[in-house]
Short mmCIF file of C-alpha atoms in Angstrom, two decimals:
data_model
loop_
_atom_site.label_atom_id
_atom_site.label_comp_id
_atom_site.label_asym_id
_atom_site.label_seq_id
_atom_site.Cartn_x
_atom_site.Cartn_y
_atom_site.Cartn_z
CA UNK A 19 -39.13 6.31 -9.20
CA UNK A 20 -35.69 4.66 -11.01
CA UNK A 21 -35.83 7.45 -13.59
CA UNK A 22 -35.81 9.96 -10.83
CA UNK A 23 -32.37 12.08 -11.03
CA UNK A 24 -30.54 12.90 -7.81
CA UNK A 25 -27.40 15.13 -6.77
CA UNK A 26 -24.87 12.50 -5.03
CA UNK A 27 -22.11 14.03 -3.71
CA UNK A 28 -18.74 11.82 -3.28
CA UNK A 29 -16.17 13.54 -0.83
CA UNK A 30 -12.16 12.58 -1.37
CA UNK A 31 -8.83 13.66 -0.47
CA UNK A 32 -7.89 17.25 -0.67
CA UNK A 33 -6.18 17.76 -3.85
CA UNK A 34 -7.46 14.40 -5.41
CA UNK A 35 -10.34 15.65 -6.41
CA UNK A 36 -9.51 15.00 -10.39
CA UNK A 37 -8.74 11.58 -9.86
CA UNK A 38 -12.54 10.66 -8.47
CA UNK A 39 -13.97 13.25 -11.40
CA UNK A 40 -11.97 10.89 -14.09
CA UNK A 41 -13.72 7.98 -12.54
CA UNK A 42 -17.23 9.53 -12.46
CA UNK A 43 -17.03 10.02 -15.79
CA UNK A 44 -15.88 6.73 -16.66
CA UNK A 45 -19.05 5.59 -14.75
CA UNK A 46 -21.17 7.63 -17.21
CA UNK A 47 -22.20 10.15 -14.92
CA UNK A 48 -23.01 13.73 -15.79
CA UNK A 49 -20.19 16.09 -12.71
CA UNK A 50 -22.43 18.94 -11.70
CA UNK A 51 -19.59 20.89 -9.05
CA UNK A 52 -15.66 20.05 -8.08
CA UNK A 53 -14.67 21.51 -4.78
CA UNK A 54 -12.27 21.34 -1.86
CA UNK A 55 -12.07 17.40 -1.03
CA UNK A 56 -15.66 16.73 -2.77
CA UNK A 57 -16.91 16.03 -6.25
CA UNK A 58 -20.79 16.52 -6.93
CA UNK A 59 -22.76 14.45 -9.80
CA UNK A 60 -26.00 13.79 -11.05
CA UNK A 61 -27.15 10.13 -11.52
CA UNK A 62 -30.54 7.90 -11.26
CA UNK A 63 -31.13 5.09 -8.48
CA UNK A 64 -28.87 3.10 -10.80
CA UNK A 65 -25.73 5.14 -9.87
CA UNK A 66 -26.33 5.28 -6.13
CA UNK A 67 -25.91 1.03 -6.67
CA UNK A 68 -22.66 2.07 -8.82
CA UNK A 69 -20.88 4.63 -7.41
CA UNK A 70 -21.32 2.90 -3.65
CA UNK A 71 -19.91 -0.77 -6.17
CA UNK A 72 -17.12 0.68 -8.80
CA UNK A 73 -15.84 4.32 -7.25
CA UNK A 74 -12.27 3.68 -5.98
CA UNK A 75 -11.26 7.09 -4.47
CA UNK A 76 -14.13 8.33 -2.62
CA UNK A 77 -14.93 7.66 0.96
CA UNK A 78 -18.85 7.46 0.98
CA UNK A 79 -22.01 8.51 -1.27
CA UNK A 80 -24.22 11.01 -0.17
CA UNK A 81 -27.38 11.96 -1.74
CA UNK A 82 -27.73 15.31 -1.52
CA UNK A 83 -30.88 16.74 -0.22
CA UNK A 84 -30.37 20.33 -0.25
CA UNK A 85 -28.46 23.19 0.57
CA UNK A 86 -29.94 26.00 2.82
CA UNK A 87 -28.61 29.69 4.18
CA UNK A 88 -29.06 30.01 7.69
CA UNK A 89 -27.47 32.38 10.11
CA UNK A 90 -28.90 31.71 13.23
CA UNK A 91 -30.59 28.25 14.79
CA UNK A 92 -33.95 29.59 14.23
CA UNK A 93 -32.86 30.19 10.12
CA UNK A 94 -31.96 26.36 10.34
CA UNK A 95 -35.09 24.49 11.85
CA UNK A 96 -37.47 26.82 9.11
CA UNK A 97 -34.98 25.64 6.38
CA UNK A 98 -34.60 22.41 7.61
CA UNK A 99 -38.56 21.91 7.90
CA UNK A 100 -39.38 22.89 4.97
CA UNK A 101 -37.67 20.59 3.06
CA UNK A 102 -39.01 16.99 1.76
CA UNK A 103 -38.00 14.12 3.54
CA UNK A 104 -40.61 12.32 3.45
CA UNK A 105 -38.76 11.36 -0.24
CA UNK A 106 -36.21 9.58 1.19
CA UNK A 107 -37.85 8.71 4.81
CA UNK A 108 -40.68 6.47 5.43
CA UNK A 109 -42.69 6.23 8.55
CA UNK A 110 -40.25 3.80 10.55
CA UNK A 111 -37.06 4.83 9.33
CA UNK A 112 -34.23 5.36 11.83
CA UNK A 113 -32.68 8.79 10.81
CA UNK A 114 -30.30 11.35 13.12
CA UNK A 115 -27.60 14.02 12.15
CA UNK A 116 -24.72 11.93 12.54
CA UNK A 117 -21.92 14.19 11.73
CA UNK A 118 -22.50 17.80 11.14
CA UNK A 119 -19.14 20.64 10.46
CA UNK A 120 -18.96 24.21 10.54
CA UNK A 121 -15.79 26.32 8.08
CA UNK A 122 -16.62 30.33 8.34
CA UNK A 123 -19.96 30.23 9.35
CA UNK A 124 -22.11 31.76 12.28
CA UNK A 125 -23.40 28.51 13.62
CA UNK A 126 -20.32 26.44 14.67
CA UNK A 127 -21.69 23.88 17.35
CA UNK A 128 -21.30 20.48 15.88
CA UNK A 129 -24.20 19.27 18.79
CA UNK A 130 -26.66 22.42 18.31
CA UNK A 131 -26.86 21.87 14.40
CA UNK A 132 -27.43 18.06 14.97
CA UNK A 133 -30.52 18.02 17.48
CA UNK A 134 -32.01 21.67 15.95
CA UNK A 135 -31.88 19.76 12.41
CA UNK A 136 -33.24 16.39 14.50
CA UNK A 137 -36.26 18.33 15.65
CA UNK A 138 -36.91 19.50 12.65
CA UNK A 139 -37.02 16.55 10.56
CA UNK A 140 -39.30 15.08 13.18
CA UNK A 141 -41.70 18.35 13.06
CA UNK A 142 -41.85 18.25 9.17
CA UNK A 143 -42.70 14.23 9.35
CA UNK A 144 -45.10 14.14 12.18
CA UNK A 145 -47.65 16.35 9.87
CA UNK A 146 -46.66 14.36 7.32
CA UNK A 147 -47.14 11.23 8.60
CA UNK A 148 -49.68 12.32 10.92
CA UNK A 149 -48.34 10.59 14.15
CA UNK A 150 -46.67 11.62 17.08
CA UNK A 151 -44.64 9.38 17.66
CA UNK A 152 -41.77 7.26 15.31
CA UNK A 153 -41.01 3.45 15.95
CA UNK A 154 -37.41 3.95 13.86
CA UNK A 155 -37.16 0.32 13.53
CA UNK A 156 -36.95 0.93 10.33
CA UNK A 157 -33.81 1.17 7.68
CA UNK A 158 -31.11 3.74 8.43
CA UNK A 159 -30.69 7.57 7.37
CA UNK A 160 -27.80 8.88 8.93
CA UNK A 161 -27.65 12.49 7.59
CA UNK A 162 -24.59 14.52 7.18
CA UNK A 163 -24.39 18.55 7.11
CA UNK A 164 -21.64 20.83 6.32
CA UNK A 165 -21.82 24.40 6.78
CA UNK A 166 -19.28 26.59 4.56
CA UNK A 167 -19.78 30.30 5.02
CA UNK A 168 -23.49 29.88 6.43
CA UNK A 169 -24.42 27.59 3.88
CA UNK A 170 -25.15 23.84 4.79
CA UNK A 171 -24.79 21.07 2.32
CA UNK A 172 -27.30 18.29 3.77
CA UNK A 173 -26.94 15.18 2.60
CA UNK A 174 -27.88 11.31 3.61
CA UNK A 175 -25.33 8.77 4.12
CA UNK A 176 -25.83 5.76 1.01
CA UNK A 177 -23.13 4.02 2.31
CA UNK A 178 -22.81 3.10 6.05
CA UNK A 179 -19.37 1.76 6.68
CA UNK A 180 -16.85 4.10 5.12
CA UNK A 181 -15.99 2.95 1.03
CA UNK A 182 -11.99 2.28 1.57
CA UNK A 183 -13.41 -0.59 3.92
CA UNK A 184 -13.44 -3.06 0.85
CA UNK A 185 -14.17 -5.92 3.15
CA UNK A 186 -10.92 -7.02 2.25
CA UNK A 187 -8.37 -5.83 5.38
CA UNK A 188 -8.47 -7.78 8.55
CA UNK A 189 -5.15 -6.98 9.53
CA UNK A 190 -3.42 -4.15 9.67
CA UNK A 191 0.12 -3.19 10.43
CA UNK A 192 0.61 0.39 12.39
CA UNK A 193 0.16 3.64 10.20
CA UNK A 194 -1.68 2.22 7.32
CA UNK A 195 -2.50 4.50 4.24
CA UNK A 196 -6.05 4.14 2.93
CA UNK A 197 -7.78 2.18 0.50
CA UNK A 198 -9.43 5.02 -1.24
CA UNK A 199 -6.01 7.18 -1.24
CA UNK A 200 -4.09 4.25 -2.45
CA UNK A 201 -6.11 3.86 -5.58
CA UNK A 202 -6.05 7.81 -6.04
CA UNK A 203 -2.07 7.60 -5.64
CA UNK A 204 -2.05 4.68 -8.03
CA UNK A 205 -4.37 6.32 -10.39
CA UNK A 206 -2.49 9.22 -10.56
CA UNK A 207 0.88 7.76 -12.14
CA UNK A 208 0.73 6.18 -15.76
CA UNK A 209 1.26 2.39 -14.39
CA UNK A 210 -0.47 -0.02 -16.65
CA UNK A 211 -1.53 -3.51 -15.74
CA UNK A 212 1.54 -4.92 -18.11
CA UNK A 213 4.40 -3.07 -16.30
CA UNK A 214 6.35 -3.87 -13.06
CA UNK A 215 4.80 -2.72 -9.52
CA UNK A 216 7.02 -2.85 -6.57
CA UNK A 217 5.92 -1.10 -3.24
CA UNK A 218 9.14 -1.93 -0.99
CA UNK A 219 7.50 -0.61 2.32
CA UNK A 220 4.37 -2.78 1.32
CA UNK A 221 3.28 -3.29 5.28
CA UNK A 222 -0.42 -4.90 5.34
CA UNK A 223 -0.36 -4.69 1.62
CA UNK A 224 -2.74 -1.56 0.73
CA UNK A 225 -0.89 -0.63 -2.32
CA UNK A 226 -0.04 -3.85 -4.14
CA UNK A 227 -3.59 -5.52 -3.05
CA UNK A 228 -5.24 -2.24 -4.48
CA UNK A 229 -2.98 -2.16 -7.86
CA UNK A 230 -4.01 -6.13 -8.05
CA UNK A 231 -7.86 -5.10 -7.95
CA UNK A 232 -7.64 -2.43 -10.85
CA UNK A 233 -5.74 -5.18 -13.06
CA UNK A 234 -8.28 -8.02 -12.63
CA UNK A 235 -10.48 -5.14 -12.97
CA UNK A 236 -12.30 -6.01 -9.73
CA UNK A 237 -14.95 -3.03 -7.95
CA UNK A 238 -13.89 -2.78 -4.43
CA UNK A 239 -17.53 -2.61 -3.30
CA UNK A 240 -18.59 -6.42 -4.88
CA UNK A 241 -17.86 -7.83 -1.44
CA UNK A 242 -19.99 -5.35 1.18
CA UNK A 243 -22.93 -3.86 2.05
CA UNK A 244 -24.34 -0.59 1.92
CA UNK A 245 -26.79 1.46 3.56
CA UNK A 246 -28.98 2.34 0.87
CA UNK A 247 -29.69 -1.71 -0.13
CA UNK A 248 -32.52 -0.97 2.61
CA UNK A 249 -33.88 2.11 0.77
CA UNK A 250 -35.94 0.07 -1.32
CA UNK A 251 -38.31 2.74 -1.94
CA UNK A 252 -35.66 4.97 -3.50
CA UNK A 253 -33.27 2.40 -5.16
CA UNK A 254 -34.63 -0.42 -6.15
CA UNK A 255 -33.24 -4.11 -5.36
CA UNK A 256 -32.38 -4.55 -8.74
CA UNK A 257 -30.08 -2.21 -9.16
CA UNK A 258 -27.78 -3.19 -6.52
CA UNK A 259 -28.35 -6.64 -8.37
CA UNK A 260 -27.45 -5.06 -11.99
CA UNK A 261 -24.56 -3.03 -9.85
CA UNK A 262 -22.86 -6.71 -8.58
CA UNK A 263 -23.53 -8.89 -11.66
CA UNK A 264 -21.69 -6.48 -14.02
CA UNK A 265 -18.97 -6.34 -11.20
CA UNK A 266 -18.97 -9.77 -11.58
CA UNK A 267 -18.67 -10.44 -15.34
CA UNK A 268 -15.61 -7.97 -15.05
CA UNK A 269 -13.45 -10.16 -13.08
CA UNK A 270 -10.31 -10.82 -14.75
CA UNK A 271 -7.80 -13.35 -12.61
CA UNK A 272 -6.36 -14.60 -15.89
CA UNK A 273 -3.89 -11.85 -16.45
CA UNK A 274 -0.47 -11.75 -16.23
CA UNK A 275 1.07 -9.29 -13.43
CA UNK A 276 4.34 -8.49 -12.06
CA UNK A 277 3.28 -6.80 -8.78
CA UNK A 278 5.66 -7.59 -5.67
CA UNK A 279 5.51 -6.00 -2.13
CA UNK A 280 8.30 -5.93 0.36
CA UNK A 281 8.78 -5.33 4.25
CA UNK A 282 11.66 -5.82 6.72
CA UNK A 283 8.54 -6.93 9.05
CA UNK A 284 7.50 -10.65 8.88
CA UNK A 285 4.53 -9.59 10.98
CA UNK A 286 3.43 -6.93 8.21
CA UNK A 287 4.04 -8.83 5.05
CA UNK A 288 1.98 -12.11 7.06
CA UNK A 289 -1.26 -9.36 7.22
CA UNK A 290 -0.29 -9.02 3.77
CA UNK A 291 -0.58 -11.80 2.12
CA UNK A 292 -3.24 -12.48 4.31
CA UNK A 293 -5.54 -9.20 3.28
CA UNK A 294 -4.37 -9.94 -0.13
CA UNK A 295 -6.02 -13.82 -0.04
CA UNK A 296 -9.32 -12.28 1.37
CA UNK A 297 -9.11 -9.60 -1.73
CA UNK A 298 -9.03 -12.34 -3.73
CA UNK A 299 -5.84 -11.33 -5.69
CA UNK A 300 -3.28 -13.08 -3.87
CA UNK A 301 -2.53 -14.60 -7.13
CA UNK A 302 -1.38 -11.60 -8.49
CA UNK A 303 0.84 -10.50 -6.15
CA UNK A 304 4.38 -11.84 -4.73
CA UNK A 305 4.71 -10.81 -0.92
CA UNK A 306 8.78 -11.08 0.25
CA UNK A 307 10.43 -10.13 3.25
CA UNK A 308 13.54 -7.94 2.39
CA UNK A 309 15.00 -4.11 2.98
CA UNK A 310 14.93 -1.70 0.42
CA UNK A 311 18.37 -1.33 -0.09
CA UNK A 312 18.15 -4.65 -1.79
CA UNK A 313 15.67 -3.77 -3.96
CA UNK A 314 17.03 -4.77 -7.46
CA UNK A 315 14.49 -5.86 -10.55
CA UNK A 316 15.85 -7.02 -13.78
CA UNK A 317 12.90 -5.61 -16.14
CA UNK A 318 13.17 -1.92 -17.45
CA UNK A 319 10.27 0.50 -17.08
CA UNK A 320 8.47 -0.33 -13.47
CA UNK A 321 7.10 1.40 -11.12
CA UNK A 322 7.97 2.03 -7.30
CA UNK A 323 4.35 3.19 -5.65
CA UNK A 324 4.99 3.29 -1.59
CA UNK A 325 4.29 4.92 1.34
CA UNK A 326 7.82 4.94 3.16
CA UNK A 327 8.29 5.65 6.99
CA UNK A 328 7.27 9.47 7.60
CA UNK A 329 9.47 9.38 11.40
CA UNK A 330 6.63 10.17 13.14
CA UNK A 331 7.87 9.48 16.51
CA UNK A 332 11.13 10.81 17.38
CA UNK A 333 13.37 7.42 17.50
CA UNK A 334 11.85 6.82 14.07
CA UNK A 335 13.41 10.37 12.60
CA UNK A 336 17.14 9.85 13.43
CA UNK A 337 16.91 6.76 11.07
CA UNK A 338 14.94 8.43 8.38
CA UNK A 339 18.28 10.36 6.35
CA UNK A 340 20.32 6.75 6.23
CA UNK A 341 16.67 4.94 5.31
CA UNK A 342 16.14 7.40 2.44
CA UNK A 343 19.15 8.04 1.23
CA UNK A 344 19.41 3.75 0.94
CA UNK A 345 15.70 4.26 -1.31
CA UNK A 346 17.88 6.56 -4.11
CA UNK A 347 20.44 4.10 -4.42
CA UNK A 348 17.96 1.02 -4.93
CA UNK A 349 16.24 3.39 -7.14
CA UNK A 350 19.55 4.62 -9.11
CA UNK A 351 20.16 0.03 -9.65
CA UNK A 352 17.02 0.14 -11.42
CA UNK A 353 16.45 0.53 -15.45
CA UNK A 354 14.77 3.32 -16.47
CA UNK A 355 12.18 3.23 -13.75
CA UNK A 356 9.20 5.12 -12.39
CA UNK A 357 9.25 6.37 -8.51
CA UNK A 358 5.93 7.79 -6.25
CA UNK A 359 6.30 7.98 -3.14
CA UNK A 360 4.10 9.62 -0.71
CA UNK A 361 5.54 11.22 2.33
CA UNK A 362 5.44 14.23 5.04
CA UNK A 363 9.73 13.63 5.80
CA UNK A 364 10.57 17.18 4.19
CA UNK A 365 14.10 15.79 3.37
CA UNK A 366 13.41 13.17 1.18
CA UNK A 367 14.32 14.78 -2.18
CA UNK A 368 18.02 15.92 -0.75
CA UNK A 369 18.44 12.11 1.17
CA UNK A 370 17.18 10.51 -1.98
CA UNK A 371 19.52 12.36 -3.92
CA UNK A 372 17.45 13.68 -6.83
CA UNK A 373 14.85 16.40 -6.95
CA UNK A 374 11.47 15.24 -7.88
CA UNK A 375 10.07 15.79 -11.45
CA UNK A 376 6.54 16.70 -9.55
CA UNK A 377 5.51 16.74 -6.66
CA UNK A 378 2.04 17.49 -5.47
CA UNK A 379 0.51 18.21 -1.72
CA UNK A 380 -2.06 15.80 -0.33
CA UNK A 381 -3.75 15.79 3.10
CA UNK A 382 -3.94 12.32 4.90
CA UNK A 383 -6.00 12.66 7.45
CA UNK A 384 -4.79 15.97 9.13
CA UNK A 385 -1.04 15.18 8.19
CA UNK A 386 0.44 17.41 5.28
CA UNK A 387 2.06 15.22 2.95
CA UNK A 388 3.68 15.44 -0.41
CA UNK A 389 3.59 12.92 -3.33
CA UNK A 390 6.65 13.05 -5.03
CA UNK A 391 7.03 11.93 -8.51
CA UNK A 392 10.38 10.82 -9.67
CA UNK A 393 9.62 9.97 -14.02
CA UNK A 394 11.14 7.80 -15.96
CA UNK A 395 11.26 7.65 -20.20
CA UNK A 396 8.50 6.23 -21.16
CA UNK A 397 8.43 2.65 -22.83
CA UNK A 398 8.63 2.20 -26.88
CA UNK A 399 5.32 1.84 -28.52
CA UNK A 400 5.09 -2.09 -29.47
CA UNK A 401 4.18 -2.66 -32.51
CA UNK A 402 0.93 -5.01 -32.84
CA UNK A 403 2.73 -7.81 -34.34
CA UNK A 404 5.32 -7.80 -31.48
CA UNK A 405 2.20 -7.44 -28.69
CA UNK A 406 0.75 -10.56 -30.71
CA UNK A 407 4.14 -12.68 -31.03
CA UNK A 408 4.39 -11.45 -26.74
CA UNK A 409 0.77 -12.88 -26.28
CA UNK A 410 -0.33 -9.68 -24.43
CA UNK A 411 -3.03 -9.33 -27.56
CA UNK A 412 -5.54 -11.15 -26.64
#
């Protein structure tokens, strides 16, 4: 069965959808469809075991069974029925709809599609099975559907646990931003393991802890479960093995970084370094309690990645002009520097006192915010002898 090809489909961010396709195909996988917040691809029982390991920016793995057109509940069970899941699952497995979702199309009852799709699953394996009855003792299948205009994606959950749990964040300060959004926010500036990282608003680390992880070139799934390490039947042991040995070999501690987090909050920058030491990068990383307005760095050419306070509650906003307008001026000390910062304050460009360069619209959760991208010149090349002379050659 390991040669067997499957459609997995890896949902993301709206409008980071390129990001996750970029690391797909650094995977080696073949993309078969980009939409709205989801990128489909095609891989073997390998790539379950490595997309679930290696992908950064997506927030689960499903394995796509099929899509069907129905219009009314009667459409669904019939489609539903007829389809094969006695491929993915055996006599005692424990399956149910756990999240179905409805956009433009005639059946919109979250509850209805879940036990009509139940009852037909169970239909379809009761003649195949030929019992009446199942234990579901058994490994997990949690299935997922979304309807879009009276289609419904169906797929079955390879993951469990959502993928920005790394395993890595015990504590957390209030408003945290997301594993798998950090990464895509990181991944979507030109930062480089060799130049300066600075996130002063670091709270329970998420942003330096994720930039450490690409530079020692570490997967974020090496230190969790999944699901589908049950499925035994469609992806072999092995290739979760293969999947967490070559995660392994790619460790990298021995690198040089200059990544720094700061908070005003001792509380926040304690869950830090504290997240950061079960990551495993704490190493990498300097934690330091300070405000942003005195924010200075003597190296040229960094990077400022951070999520600043958005004023969501209304004692919050009155500070926000004062707090912002203090980020431009740290930013204005520094030397030819880089600045992301992701935010739904719609004054931020006129308090920090320059317009962005770019500036692009991401959803977080149901909040609108915008990423915007102050650029700075970009480095000299190096010439090889100078890299060598540095020691940055290996």
């Amino acid at each position: 069965m390991s040669t067997e090809k499957f459609e997995l489909i890896a949902p993301c961010h709206f409008g980071l959808e390129a990001v996750l396709k970029r690391e797909i195909l650094d995977l080696g996988y073949e993309i078969s469809k980009v939409e709205d917040g989801k990128v489909t691809f095609l891989a073997d029982a390998q790539g379950i075991a490595d997309a679930n390991v290696f992908l950064r920016t997506t927030e689960r793995i499903l394995l796509k069974v099929a899509e069907v057109k129905a219009e009314t509940f009667d459409e669904l069970f019939e489609a539903t029925k007829a389809l094969p899941w006695e491929r993915y699952i055996p006599q005692d497995g424990k399956f149910w709809v756990a999240k179905a979702n409805s956009v433009k199309s005639k059946l919109f009852s979250p509850s209805d599609i879940q036990s009509i799709m139940k009852k037909a699953i169970v239909e379809r394996l009761k003649g195949v099975y030929n019992v009446s009855w199942f234990p579901e003792d058994g490994a997990s299948f949690p299935i997922r559907v979304a309807f879009m205009k009276d289609v419904a994606t169906i797929g079955i959950d390879t993951s469990g646990v959502s993928l920005h749990k790394r395993g890595y964040r015990q504590m957390t300060v209030k408003a945290p931003i997301t594993e798998t959004l950090a990464s895509a926010l990181i991944m979507l500036t030109p930062w480089k393991k060799d130049r300066s990282l600075v996130d002063p608003f670091c709270g329970s680390g998420t942003f330096p802890i994720e930039a450490a992880m690409m530079a020692a070139d570490m997967a974020p799934g090496m230190n969790r479960s999944f699901l589908a390490e049950d499925w035994k039947h469609v992806v072999p042991r092995r290739c979760w093995y293969n999947a967490v040995e070559e995660a392994q070999d790619r460790v990298n501690l021995k690198i040089e970084t200059d990544i720094q987090g700061y908070d005003i909050d001792a509380e926040a920058l304690k869950a830090a370094r504290a997240n950061a030491k079960m990551a495993g990068v704490d190493s990498l990383i300097h934690f330091q309690q300070r405000p942003v307005k005195e924010f200075h760095h003597p190296k040229p050419y960094g990077f400022i990645i951070t999520n600043p306070p958005y004023g969501e509650r209304l004692e919050e906003k009155a500070a926000l002009p004062q707090l912002y307008s203090e980020i431009g001026e740290s930013y204005r000390g520094l030397d030819k520097w880089s600045m992301y910062l992701i935010t739904s304050y719609d004054k931020a460009e006129s308090d920090i006192g320059r317009k962005a360069d770019k500036n692009r619209k991401i959803y977080n959760g149901m909040l609108k915010t915008y990423f915007y991208q102050f650029l700075g010149p970009k480095p000299p090349k190096r010439s090889q002898s100078q890299e060598k002379k540095e020691g940055t050659i290996e």
